[in-house]
Amino acid sequence: MSRAADRLKVVLNHLDRSHGAVRASFTSAQNVSYHHPQVLQYTSDTGVLTPEQRIAYEENGFILIRKLVSDQDIDRFRKEFERICKREVKVPGLVVMRDVTIAKSEYVEGEKAVTKLQDYQEDLELFRYCTLPQILKYVECFTGPNIMAMHTMLINKPPDTGKKTSRHPMHQDLHYFPFRPADRIVCSWTAMEKVHRGNGCLVVLPGSHHGTLLEHDYPEWEGGVNKMYHGVRNYDPNHPRVHLEMEKGDTVFFHPLLIHGSGMNQTDGFRKAISCHYASSDCYYIDVKGTTQENISNEVKELAAKKYGVDDTVTFQDTWALRGRLVQGDRASM
């Protein structure tokens, strides 16, 4: 039995209340020393995560799995994205987002760049990502066996125009979600090509998932900010941060309270990633009225009214229930 496995056994049996150091590897190139917690609340022992990975997620709020998705699958997702940009396929419910500044499109001359696809659950090819067995076996460690795919995105970070609009403010994903508990929600984010600091890789604040949901709003950036890119109002700028540099097919799983964002794309090319937020189907919806989430709730309802012509009887929770798709197990309260 490894040292980490032996220590994990002690933790789970509540026998050791000391603060012995654990060396947790969350990427192949970065090692940071942390103290292990008294209990493990964020993962289940399904035999997939190693003891080291479980402890790392507990402490950091994320784990990085190298080469989890094949080049063949990613190339297929990339081709489908191109077809959507060229309007060769129309996807019901798909939200196509473009940069607030003029950015040259990859595929259609004279158009602004598509910077993100949201809600691709009706696109059979892209949604295949959310059902990949190698993804779901990890997701189950965080959500349990009954799994809903709740939020789907393909991010196409464009070359920055000089106004810094290609960056994404530091935020917590739970800000957007009217369901709980947070510990049964996880994001899977896969690099579709090499992702590095130059083209705007993810940056995370390890351990920030131990905090609460903070107030979010649009940052006051001189160059403007893209629609629904809310940011954390107040967080410690001196908190240690990690830049997640990834290769094509690498996948990071992270907690919805983890504070994260991404920098500018300072290259000449687009940077692509595909992601899905999963939740246990045993999660439940909450009323966000009167909370820090009310601003995003109102914005989403306004968008739904504009895009689909729905009236104000449609709730924030309804918009999520319509998008959710069962991908494993049984559908319970979600």
Short mmCIF file of C-alpha atoms in Angstrom, two decimals:
data_model
loop_
_atom_site.label_atom_id
_atom_site.label_comp_id
_atom_site.label_asym_id
_atom_site.label_seq_id
_atom_site.Cartn_x
_atom_site.Cartn_y
_atom_site.Cartn_z
CA MET A 1 0.00 0.00 0.00
CA SER A 2 1.36 3.45 -0.94
CA ARG A 3 2.00 6.16 1.63
CA ALA A 4 -0.98 8.19 0.32
CA ALA A 5 -3.26 5.14 0.36
CA ASP A 6 -2.21 4.35 3.91
CA ARG A 7 -2.87 7.94 4.95
CA LEU A 8 -6.26 7.94 3.19
CA LYS A 9 -7.27 4.86 5.16
CA VAL A 10 -6.45 6.70 8.36
CA VAL A 11 -8.44 9.74 7.26
CA LEU A 12 -11.51 7.73 6.36
CA ASN A 13 -11.43 5.88 9.68
CA HIS A 14 -11.17 9.19 11.57
CA LEU A 15 -8.16 7.89 13.45
CA ASP A 16 -5.66 10.63 12.71
CA ARG A 17 -6.50 14.24 13.54
CA SER A 18 -2.97 15.50 12.94
CA HIS A 19 -1.89 17.77 10.08
CA GLY A 20 0.66 15.65 8.28
CA ALA A 21 1.73 16.96 4.91
CA VAL A 22 0.68 15.24 1.69
CA ARG A 23 2.43 15.87 -1.59
CA ALA A 24 -0.41 16.09 -4.11
CA SER A 25 0.33 15.98 -7.83
CA PHE A 26 -2.42 17.70 -9.82
CA THR A 27 -0.51 17.98 -13.08
CA SER A 28 2.45 16.08 -14.38
CA ALA A 29 4.66 19.13 -13.97
CA GLN A 30 3.46 20.79 -10.77
CA ASN A 31 3.73 19.56 -7.19
CA VAL A 32 2.44 21.49 -4.21
CA SER A 33 2.48 20.41 -0.57
CA TYR A 34 -0.80 20.53 1.34
CA HIS A 35 -2.23 19.32 4.64
CA HIS A 36 -4.77 16.54 4.42
CA PRO A 37 -8.32 17.14 5.72
CA GLN A 38 -10.04 15.17 8.44
CA VAL A 39 -12.73 13.76 6.15
CA LEU A 40 -13.16 13.47 2.39
CA GLN A 41 -16.42 15.14 1.41
CA TYR A 42 -15.99 15.76 -2.31
CA THR A 43 -15.37 12.33 -3.83
CA SER A 44 -16.58 8.75 -3.54
CA ASP A 45 -14.38 5.67 -3.69
CA THR A 46 -15.45 4.07 -6.98
CA GLY A 47 -12.04 2.56 -7.66
CA VAL A 48 -11.26 5.12 -10.38
CA LEU A 49 -9.50 7.91 -8.51
CA THR A 50 -6.27 7.02 -6.76
CA PRO A 51 -5.85 7.97 -3.10
CA GLU A 52 -3.47 10.72 -4.23
CA GLN A 53 -6.09 12.12 -6.63
CA ARG A 54 -8.85 12.07 -4.03
CA ILE A 55 -6.70 13.97 -1.55
CA ALA A 56 -5.58 16.42 -4.25
CA TYR A 57 -9.18 17.20 -5.23
CA GLU A 58 -10.14 17.57 -1.57
CA GLU A 59 -7.41 20.15 -1.03
CA ASN A 60 -7.28 21.89 -4.42
CA GLY A 61 -10.78 21.55 -5.90
CA PHE A 62 -9.55 20.16 -9.22
CA ILE A 63 -7.63 17.29 -10.79
CA LEU A 64 -6.07 17.08 -14.24
CA ILE A 65 -6.19 13.84 -16.23
CA ARG A 66 -3.81 13.64 -19.16
CA LYS A 67 -4.90 12.42 -22.64
CA LEU A 68 -8.35 11.35 -21.51
CA VAL A 69 -10.11 12.15 -24.81
CA SER A 70 -8.76 10.80 -28.09
CA ASP A 71 -7.51 12.92 -30.98
CA GLN A 72 -10.14 11.26 -33.19
CA ASP A 73 -13.01 12.38 -30.97
CA ILE A 74 -11.69 15.91 -30.65
CA ASP A 75 -11.22 16.20 -34.41
CA ARG A 76 -14.87 15.19 -34.85
CA PHE A 77 -16.01 17.84 -32.36
CA ARG A 78 -13.88 20.42 -34.16
CA LYS A 79 -15.44 19.52 -37.51
CA GLU A 80 -18.95 19.83 -36.07
CA PHE A 81 -18.08 23.25 -34.65
CA GLU A 82 -16.96 24.33 -38.12
CA ARG A 83 -20.23 23.10 -39.64
CA ILE A 84 -22.21 25.12 -37.10
CA CYS A 85 -20.17 28.26 -37.79
CA LYS A 86 -20.77 27.83 -41.51
CA ARG A 87 -24.50 27.36 -40.83
CA GLU A 88 -24.43 23.94 -42.44
CA VAL A 89 -26.38 22.62 -39.47
CA LYS A 90 -29.02 24.27 -37.29
CA VAL A 91 -29.20 23.12 -33.68
CA PRO A 92 -32.39 23.76 -31.66
CA GLY A 93 -31.75 25.77 -28.52
CA LEU A 94 -28.10 26.41 -29.32
CA VAL A 95 -26.75 29.76 -28.09
CA VAL A 96 -24.05 31.17 -30.39
CA MET A 97 -21.94 33.87 -28.74
CA ARG A 98 -19.61 36.33 -30.46
CA ASP A 99 -16.97 38.74 -29.18
CA VAL A 100 -18.05 42.25 -28.23
CA THR A 101 -15.23 43.64 -30.37
CA ILE A 102 -14.60 42.97 -34.06
CA ALA A 103 -12.79 39.66 -34.39
CA LYS A 104 -12.30 37.94 -37.72
CA SER A 105 -14.20 34.69 -38.08
CA GLU A 106 -12.28 31.51 -38.85
CA TYR A 107 -14.79 30.19 -41.31
CA VAL A 108 -17.11 32.93 -42.60
CA GLU A 109 -15.58 36.03 -44.14
CA GLY A 110 -17.01 39.31 -42.94
CA GLU A 111 -18.50 37.93 -39.72
CA LYS A 112 -17.46 38.30 -36.13
CA ALA A 113 -15.85 35.28 -34.56
CA VAL A 114 -17.98 32.73 -32.75
CA THR A 115 -16.39 32.68 -29.30
CA LYS A 116 -18.63 30.16 -27.59
CA LEU A 117 -21.40 27.66 -28.20
CA GLN A 118 -23.70 27.09 -25.24
CA ASP A 119 -26.42 24.48 -24.80
CA TYR A 120 -25.37 22.06 -27.53
CA GLN A 121 -27.37 19.23 -25.96
CA GLU A 122 -29.48 18.86 -29.13
CA ASP A 123 -26.42 18.39 -31.34
CA LEU A 124 -25.82 14.65 -31.43
CA GLU A 125 -22.15 14.92 -32.36
CA LEU A 126 -21.11 17.50 -29.78
CA PHE A 127 -23.27 15.97 -27.05
CA ARG A 128 -21.41 12.72 -27.57
CA TYR A 129 -18.63 14.35 -25.53
CA CYS A 130 -20.93 14.37 -22.48
CA THR A 131 -21.53 10.63 -22.78
CA LEU A 132 -17.96 9.42 -23.33
CA PRO A 133 -17.42 6.46 -20.98
CA GLN A 134 -13.93 7.63 -20.02
CA ILE A 135 -15.41 10.98 -18.91
CA LEU A 136 -18.39 9.52 -17.04
CA LYS A 137 -16.30 7.09 -15.02
CA TYR A 138 -14.54 10.07 -13.47
CA VAL A 139 -17.70 12.16 -13.16
CA GLU A 140 -19.34 9.41 -11.09
CA CYS A 141 -16.63 9.86 -8.46
CA PHE A 142 -18.00 13.36 -7.81
CA THR A 143 -21.73 13.10 -8.52
CA GLY A 144 -22.57 9.50 -7.73
CA PRO A 145 -24.10 7.01 -10.21
CA ASN A 146 -27.12 9.09 -11.32
CA ILE A 147 -25.70 11.73 -13.64
CA MET A 148 -27.28 14.68 -15.42
CA ALA A 149 -25.49 16.73 -18.08
CA MET A 150 -26.66 20.23 -17.15
CA HIS A 151 -24.53 22.81 -18.96
CA THR A 152 -22.68 22.31 -22.24
CA MET A 153 -20.15 24.62 -23.88
CA LEU A 154 -17.58 24.72 -26.65
CA ILE A 155 -15.26 27.66 -26.02
CA ASN A 156 -13.42 29.24 -28.96
CA LYS A 157 -11.23 31.92 -27.40
CA PRO A 158 -10.28 34.32 -30.21
CA PRO A 159 -7.04 36.24 -30.69
CA ASP A 160 -7.35 39.37 -28.57
CA THR A 161 -8.02 42.57 -30.50
CA GLY A 162 -6.04 44.66 -28.05
CA LYS A 163 -9.02 45.47 -25.83
CA LYS A 164 -8.50 42.41 -23.59
CA THR A 165 -12.03 41.11 -24.21
CA SER A 166 -10.77 37.57 -24.85
CA ARG A 167 -10.02 37.10 -21.14
CA HIS A 168 -12.59 35.61 -18.79
CA PRO A 169 -12.98 37.20 -15.34
CA MET A 170 -12.34 35.11 -12.24
CA HIS A 171 -15.62 33.46 -11.24
CA GLN A 172 -17.32 30.52 -9.59
CA ASP A 173 -19.55 28.40 -11.81
CA LEU A 174 -22.09 27.87 -9.03
CA HIS A 175 -23.13 31.49 -9.56
CA TYR A 176 -24.99 30.31 -12.68
CA PHE A 177 -26.64 27.22 -11.17
CA PRO A 178 -29.92 27.20 -9.19
CA PHE A 179 -29.38 23.66 -7.91
CA ARG A 180 -27.61 22.09 -4.97
CA PRO A 181 -25.72 20.57 -3.26
CA ALA A 182 -22.59 22.08 -4.77
CA ASP A 183 -20.48 19.08 -3.81
CA ARG A 184 -22.45 16.86 -6.21
CA ILE A 185 -21.70 19.11 -9.21
CA VAL A 186 -18.53 18.92 -11.30
CA CYS A 187 -17.20 20.38 -14.55
CA SER A 188 -15.32 18.39 -17.15
CA TRP A 189 -13.18 20.71 -19.35
CA THR A 190 -11.15 19.21 -22.20
CA ALA A 191 -8.49 21.00 -24.24
CA MET A 192 -9.09 20.60 -27.99
CA GLU A 193 -5.52 21.70 -28.74
CA LYS A 194 -2.45 22.76 -26.81
CA VAL A 195 -3.50 25.30 -24.18
CA HIS A 196 -0.88 27.51 -22.56
CA ARG A 197 -0.50 30.91 -20.93
CA GLY A 198 0.03 32.57 -24.29
CA ASN A 199 -3.38 31.56 -25.67
CA GLY A 200 -5.29 31.99 -22.43
CA CYS A 201 -5.22 28.77 -20.42
CA LEU A 202 -7.40 28.31 -17.36
CA VAL A 203 -6.08 29.82 -14.15
CA VAL A 204 -7.40 28.48 -10.84
CA LEU A 205 -7.11 29.41 -7.17
CA PRO A 206 -6.41 26.07 -5.44
CA GLY A 207 -8.48 25.52 -2.32
CA SER A 208 -10.94 28.35 -3.05
CA HIS A 209 -13.74 25.76 -3.31
CA HIS A 210 -13.68 25.55 0.50
CA GLY A 211 -15.25 29.01 0.63
CA THR A 212 -18.80 30.18 -0.05
CA LEU A 213 -20.48 31.50 -3.18
CA LEU A 214 -19.35 35.10 -3.58
CA GLU A 215 -21.12 38.06 -5.17
CA HIS A 216 -20.67 38.27 -8.96
CA ASP A 217 -21.32 40.99 -11.52
CA TYR A 218 -19.81 42.40 -14.71
CA PRO A 219 -16.26 43.63 -14.12
CA GLU A 220 -15.59 47.26 -14.93
CA TRP A 221 -13.14 46.65 -17.76
CA GLU A 222 -12.26 49.50 -20.10
CA GLY A 223 -12.45 47.37 -23.25
CA GLY A 224 -15.86 45.91 -22.39
CA VAL A 225 -16.85 42.41 -21.37
CA ASN A 226 -18.73 39.68 -23.18
CA LYS A 227 -22.34 38.84 -22.34
CA MET A 228 -22.84 36.83 -19.14
CA TYR A 229 -19.13 36.92 -18.29
CA HIS A 230 -19.76 37.76 -14.66
CA GLY A 231 -16.81 37.94 -12.27
CA VAL A 232 -16.27 37.61 -8.52
CA ARG A 233 -16.66 40.97 -6.84
CA ASN A 234 -14.09 40.41 -4.12
CA TYR A 235 -11.45 37.73 -3.80
CA ASP A 236 -7.94 37.70 -2.44
CA PRO A 237 -5.65 38.77 -5.32
CA ASN A 238 -2.70 37.37 -3.37
CA HIS A 239 -4.18 33.87 -3.24
CA PRO A 240 -1.78 31.37 -4.89
CA ARG A 241 -2.83 30.58 -8.44
CA VAL A 242 -2.08 27.79 -10.90
CA HIS A 243 -2.06 28.12 -14.69
CA LEU A 244 -3.35 24.88 -16.19
CA GLU A 245 -1.30 24.30 -19.31
CA MET A 246 -2.75 21.33 -21.17
CA GLU A 247 -2.24 19.23 -24.27
CA LYS A 248 -4.94 18.16 -26.71
CA GLY A 249 -7.20 15.65 -24.96
CA ASP A 250 -6.16 16.58 -21.41
CA THR A 251 -9.18 17.02 -19.13
CA VAL A 252 -9.57 18.90 -15.87
CA PHE A 253 -12.40 18.16 -13.43
CA PHE A 254 -13.22 20.94 -10.98
CA HIS A 255 -15.65 21.94 -8.22
CA PRO A 256 -18.30 24.63 -8.94
CA LEU A 257 -17.04 26.85 -6.10
CA LEU A 258 -13.45 26.85 -7.37
CA ILE A 259 -12.51 30.40 -8.38
CA HIS A 260 -11.10 30.31 -11.90
CA GLY A 261 -10.86 32.29 -15.12
CA SER A 262 -8.60 32.65 -18.14
CA GLY A 263 -6.28 35.25 -19.58
CA MET A 264 -6.06 36.90 -22.97
CA ASN A 265 -5.31 34.94 -26.10
CA GLN A 266 -2.14 36.68 -27.26
CA THR A 267 -1.57 34.39 -30.26
CA ASP A 268 -2.84 34.63 -33.82
CA GLY A 269 -4.97 31.48 -33.55
CA PHE A 270 -8.16 30.48 -31.77
CA ARG A 271 -8.01 28.36 -28.60
CA LYS A 272 -10.69 25.68 -28.34
CA ALA A 273 -12.01 23.61 -25.45
CA ILE A 274 -15.17 21.59 -24.88
CA SER A 275 -16.87 21.19 -21.54
CA CYS A 276 -19.88 19.91 -19.66
CA HIS A 277 -21.14 20.56 -16.15
CA TYR A 278 -22.63 17.48 -14.54
CA ALA A 279 -24.83 17.15 -11.47
CA SER A 280 -26.30 14.26 -9.56
CA SER A 281 -29.91 13.73 -10.57
CA ASP A 282 -30.56 13.66 -6.83
CA CYS A 283 -29.75 17.38 -6.66
CA TYR A 284 -32.62 19.80 -6.10
CA TYR A 285 -33.53 23.25 -7.36
CA ILE A 286 -33.46 26.33 -5.13
CA ASP A 287 -35.12 29.74 -5.33
CA VAL A 288 -32.39 32.34 -5.94
CA LYS A 289 -34.64 35.37 -5.44
CA GLY A 290 -33.09 37.73 -2.93
CA THR A 291 -29.67 36.07 -3.21
CA THR A 292 -26.46 37.05 -4.97
CA GLN A 293 -27.62 34.91 -7.92
CA GLU A 294 -30.69 37.02 -8.65
CA ASN A 295 -28.81 39.16 -11.19
CA ILE A 296 -27.86 36.21 -13.40
CA SER A 297 -31.35 34.74 -12.96
CA ASN A 298 -32.94 37.91 -14.35
CA GLU A 299 -30.46 38.05 -17.21
CA VAL A 300 -31.13 34.45 -18.23
CA LYS A 301 -34.90 34.95 -18.10
CA GLU A 302 -34.60 38.08 -20.27
CA LEU A 303 -32.55 36.13 -22.80
CA ALA A 304 -35.09 33.29 -22.82
CA ALA A 305 -37.91 35.74 -23.39
CA LYS A 306 -36.06 37.37 -26.27
CA LYS A 307 -34.87 34.16 -27.91
CA TYR A 308 -37.89 31.91 -27.39
CA GLY A 309 -40.74 34.33 -26.75
CA VAL A 310 -41.58 32.82 -23.35
CA ASP A 311 -43.42 34.85 -20.73
CA ASP A 312 -42.37 35.71 -17.19
CA THR A 313 -43.99 32.57 -15.77
CA VAL A 314 -40.89 30.65 -16.91
CA THR A 315 -38.49 30.50 -13.97
CA PHE A 316 -34.71 30.37 -13.80
CA GLN A 317 -35.08 26.78 -12.62
CA ASP A 318 -37.27 25.96 -15.64
CA THR A 319 -34.54 27.08 -18.04
CA TRP A 320 -32.15 24.58 -16.45
CA ALA A 321 -34.66 21.73 -16.26
CA LEU A 322 -35.26 22.07 -20.01
CA ARG A 323 -31.54 21.79 -20.77
CA GLY A 324 -30.65 18.93 -18.45
CA ARG A 325 -30.14 15.47 -19.95
CA LEU A 326 -29.75 12.17 -18.14
CA VAL A 327 -26.51 10.49 -19.22
CA GLN A 328 -26.22 7.71 -16.64
CA GLY A 329 -28.42 6.00 -14.05
CA ASP A 330 -31.90 7.18 -13.05
CA ARG A 331 -33.44 10.63 -13.14
CA ALA A 332 -34.56 11.54 -9.63
CA SER A 333 -35.46 15.04 -8.44
CA MET A 334 -33.70 16.88 -11.28
#
